Coordinates of C-alpha atoms in Angstrom, one line a residue:
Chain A
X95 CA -21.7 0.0 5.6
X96 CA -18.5 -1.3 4.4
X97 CA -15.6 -1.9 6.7
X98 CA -12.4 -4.0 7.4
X99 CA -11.2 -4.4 10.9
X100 CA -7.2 -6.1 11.4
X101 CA -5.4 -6.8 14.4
X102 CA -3.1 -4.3 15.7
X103 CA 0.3 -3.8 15.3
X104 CA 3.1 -3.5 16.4
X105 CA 3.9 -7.4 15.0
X106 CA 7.5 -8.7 15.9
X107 CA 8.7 -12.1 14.6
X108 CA 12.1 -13.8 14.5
X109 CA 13.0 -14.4 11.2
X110 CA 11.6 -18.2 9.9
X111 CA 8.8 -17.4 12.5
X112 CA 5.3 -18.1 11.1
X113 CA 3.2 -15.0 10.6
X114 CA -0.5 -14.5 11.3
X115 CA -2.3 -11.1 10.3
X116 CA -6.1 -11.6 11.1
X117 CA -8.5 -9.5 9.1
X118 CA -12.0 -9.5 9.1
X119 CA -14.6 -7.4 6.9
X120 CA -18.2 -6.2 6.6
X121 CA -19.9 -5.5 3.6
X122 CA -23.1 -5.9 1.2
X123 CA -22.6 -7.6 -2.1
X124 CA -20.0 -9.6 -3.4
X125 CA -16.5 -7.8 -2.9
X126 CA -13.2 -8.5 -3.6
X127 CA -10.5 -8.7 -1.0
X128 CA -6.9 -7.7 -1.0
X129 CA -3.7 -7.5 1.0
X130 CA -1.9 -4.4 0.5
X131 CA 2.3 -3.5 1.6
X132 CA 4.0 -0.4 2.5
X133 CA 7.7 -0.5 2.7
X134 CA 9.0 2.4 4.6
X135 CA 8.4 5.9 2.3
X136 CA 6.8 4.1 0.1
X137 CA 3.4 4.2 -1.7
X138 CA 1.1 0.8 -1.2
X139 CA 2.3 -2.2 -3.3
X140 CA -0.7 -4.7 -4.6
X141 CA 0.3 -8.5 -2.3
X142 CA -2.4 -10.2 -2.9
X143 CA -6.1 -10.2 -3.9
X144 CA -9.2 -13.0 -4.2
X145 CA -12.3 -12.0 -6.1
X146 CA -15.0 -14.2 -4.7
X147 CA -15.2 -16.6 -1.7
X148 CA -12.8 -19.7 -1.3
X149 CA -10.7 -18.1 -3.4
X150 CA -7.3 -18.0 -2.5
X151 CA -4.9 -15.5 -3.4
X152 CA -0.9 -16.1 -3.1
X153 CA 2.5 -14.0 -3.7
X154 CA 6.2 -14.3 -2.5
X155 CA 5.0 -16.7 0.3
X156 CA 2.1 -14.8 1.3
X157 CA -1.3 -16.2 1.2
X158 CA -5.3 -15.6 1.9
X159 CA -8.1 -16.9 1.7
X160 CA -11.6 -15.5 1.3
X161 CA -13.9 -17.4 3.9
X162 CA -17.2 -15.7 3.2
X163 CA -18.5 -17.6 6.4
X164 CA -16.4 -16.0 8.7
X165 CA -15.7 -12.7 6.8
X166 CA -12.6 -13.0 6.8
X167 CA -9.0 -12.7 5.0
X168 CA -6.4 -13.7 7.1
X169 CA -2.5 -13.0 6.0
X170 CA -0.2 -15.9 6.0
X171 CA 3.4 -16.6 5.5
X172 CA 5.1 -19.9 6.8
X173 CA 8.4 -18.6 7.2
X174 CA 9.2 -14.8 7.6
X175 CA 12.2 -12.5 6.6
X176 CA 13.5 -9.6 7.8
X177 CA 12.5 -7.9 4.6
X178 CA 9.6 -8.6 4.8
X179 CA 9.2 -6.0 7.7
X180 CA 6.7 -3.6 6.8
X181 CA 3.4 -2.3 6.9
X182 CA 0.1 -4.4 5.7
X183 CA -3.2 -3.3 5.0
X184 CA -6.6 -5.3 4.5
X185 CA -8.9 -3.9 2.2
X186 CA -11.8 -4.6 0.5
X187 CA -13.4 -3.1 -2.8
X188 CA -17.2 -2.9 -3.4
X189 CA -19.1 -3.3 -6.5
X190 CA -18.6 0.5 -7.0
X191 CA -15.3 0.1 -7.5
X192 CA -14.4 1.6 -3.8
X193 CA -11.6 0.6 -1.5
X194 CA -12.0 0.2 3.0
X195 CA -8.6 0.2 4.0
X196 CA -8.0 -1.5 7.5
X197 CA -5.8 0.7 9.7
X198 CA -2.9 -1.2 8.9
X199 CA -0.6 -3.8 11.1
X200 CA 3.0 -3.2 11.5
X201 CA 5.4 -6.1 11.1
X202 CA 8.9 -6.0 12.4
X203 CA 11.1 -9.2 11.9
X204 CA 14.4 -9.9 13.6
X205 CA 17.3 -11.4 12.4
Chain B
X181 CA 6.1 1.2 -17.4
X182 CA 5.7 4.1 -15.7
X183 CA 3.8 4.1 -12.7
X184 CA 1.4 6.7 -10.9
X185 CA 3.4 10.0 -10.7
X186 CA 3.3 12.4 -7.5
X187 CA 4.6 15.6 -6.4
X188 CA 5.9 17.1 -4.5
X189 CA 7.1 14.2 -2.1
X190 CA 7.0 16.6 0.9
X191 CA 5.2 19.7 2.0
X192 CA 5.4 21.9 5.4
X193 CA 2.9 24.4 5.4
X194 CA 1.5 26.5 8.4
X195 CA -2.0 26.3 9.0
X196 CA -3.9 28.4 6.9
X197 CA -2.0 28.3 4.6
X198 CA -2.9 27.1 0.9
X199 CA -0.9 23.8 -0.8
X200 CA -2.2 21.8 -4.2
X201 CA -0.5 18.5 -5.1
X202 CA -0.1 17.1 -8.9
X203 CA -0.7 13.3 -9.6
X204 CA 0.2 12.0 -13.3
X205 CA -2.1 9.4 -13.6
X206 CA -1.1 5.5 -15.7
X207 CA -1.4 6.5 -19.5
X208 CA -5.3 5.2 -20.8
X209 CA -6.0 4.6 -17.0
X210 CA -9.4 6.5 -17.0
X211 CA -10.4 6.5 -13.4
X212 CA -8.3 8.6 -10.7
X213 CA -8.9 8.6 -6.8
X214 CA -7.3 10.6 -4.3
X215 CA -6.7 9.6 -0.6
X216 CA -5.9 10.7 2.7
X217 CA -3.8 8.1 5.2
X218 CA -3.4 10.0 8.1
X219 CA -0.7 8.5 10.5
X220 CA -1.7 4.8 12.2
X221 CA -4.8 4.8 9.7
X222 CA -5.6 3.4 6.3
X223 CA -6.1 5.4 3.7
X224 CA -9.5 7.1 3.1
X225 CA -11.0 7.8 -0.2
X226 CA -11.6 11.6 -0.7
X227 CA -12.7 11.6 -4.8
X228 CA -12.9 9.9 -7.4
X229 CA -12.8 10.6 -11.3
X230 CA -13.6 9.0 -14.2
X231 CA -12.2 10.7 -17.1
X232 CA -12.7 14.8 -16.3
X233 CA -16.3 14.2 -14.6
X234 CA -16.3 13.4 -10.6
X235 CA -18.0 9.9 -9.8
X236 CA -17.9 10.2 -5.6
X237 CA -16.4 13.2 -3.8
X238 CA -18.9 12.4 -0.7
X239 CA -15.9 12.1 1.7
X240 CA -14.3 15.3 0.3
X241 CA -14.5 18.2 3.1
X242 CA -15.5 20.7 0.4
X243 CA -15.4 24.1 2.7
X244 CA -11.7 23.3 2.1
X245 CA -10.4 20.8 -0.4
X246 CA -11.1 20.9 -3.9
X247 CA -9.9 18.9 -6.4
X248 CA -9.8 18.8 -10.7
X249 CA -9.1 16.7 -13.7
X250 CA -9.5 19.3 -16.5
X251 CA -8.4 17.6 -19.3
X252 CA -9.2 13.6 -17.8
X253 CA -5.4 13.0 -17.6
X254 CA -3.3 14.9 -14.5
X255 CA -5.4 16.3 -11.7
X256 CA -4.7 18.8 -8.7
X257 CA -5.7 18.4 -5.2
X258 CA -5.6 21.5 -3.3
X259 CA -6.2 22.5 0.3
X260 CA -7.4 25.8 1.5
X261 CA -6.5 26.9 4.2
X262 CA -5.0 24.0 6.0
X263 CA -5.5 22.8 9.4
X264 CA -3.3 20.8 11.3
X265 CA -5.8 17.5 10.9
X266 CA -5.0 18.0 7.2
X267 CA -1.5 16.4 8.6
X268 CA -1.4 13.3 6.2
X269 CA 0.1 11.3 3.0
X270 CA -1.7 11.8 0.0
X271 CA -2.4 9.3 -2.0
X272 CA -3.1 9.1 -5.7
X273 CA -4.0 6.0 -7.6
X274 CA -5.4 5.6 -10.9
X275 CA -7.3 2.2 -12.7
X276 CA -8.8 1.3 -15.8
X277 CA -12.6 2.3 -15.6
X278 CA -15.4 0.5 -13.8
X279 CA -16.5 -1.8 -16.3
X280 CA -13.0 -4.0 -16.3
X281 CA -13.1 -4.0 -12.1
X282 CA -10.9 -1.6 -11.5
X283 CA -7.8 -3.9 -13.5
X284 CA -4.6 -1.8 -13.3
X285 CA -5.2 -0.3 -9.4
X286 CA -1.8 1.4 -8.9
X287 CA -1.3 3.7 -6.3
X288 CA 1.9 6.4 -6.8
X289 CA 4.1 7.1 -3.8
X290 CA 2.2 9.7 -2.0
X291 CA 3.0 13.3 -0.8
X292 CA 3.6 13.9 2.6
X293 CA 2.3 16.8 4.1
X294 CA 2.7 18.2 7.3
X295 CA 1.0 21.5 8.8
X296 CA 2.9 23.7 11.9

């Protein structure tokens, strides 16, 4: 079956620190891949996304790419900010139009 | 634009008691899904519409939740009677239909509910 696994949280960073979140998936067919935030009492804002592999997908200094060889969808930001503290979840959506969240990793940043 | 509209933002019910939430889907977004994040998890899908028909409600516990778009716009999710695993944010989100990939996926804010 479908499935995304990412590294558990808690995260903490100084600010300017680089940030790693690792994500990895299983799944049949061809899906697309996306990183997902939730700010505090918030509902889950759209980061990032890449359709098909080798595709990379980029937003306010966030990026992934889709490495179908590896299954994987790592999160990436050279240089972090205390806003950007928040939740972030991997997910992937199958050709049936269905989302597998990952269980989320928590980032806290420090000034 | 208006996003995906939820209410009510909280709920504290006892357990067995009953509780429905309201999602207000985009306007012309066809296809609606409810989820269920429970605390340290991502969210799980529980149904799905397209217009007023169901497409998947395979992960819907149906001995107690049901769920119904009547007129393909807003739907209702309701719980009945609630148990403290029901403990959770629900989430609604709503997309254009299949054949454009889902384009539009929004989610709204959720509604928290929590059962004593």
């Amino acid at each position: 079956g479908n499935s995304v696994t990412q590294m558990e949280g808690p995260v903490t960073l100084s600010e300017e620190a680089f940030l790693t979140i690792n994500c990895t998936y299983t799944a049949t067919g061809y899906p697309s891949l996306f990183w997902y935030v939730q700010y505090p009492g918030e509902g889950l804002q759209l980061l990032l996304k890449a359709t098909k592999a080798d595709d990379k997908g980029s937003n306010k200094g966030f990026e992934a790419t889709y490495r179908k060889e590896t299954t994987s969808f790592h999160l990436e930001k050279g240089s972090v900010q205390v806003s950007d503290s928040a939740v972030y979840f991997c997910a992937l959506r199958d050709n049936f139009n269905k989302f597998y969240f990952g269980s989320g990793t928590k980032l806290n940043v420090k000034p | 634009e208006a996003g995906v509209a939820q209410s009510p933002r909280y709920k504290i019910i006892e357990k067995r008691q009953s509780v429905a939430f309201w999602c207000n889907p985009i306007s012309g977004h066809a296809t609606l899904y409810w989820y269920q994040q429970i605390l340290g998890q991502g969210p799980k899908l529980l149904i799905q519409f397209q217009n007023n028909g169901v497409v998947d409600d395979s992960q819907l516990p149906k001995d107690r939740f049901s769920a119904e778009r009547l007129k393909g716009v807003d739907s209702t999710l309701k719980i009945q009677p609630a148990k403290l695993e029901d403990s959770a944010v629900y989430l609604c989100a709503s997309s254009f239909p299949d054949g454009l990939k889902g384009y539009g996926y929004t989610f709204g804010s959720g509604t928290r509910l929590t059962v004593v």
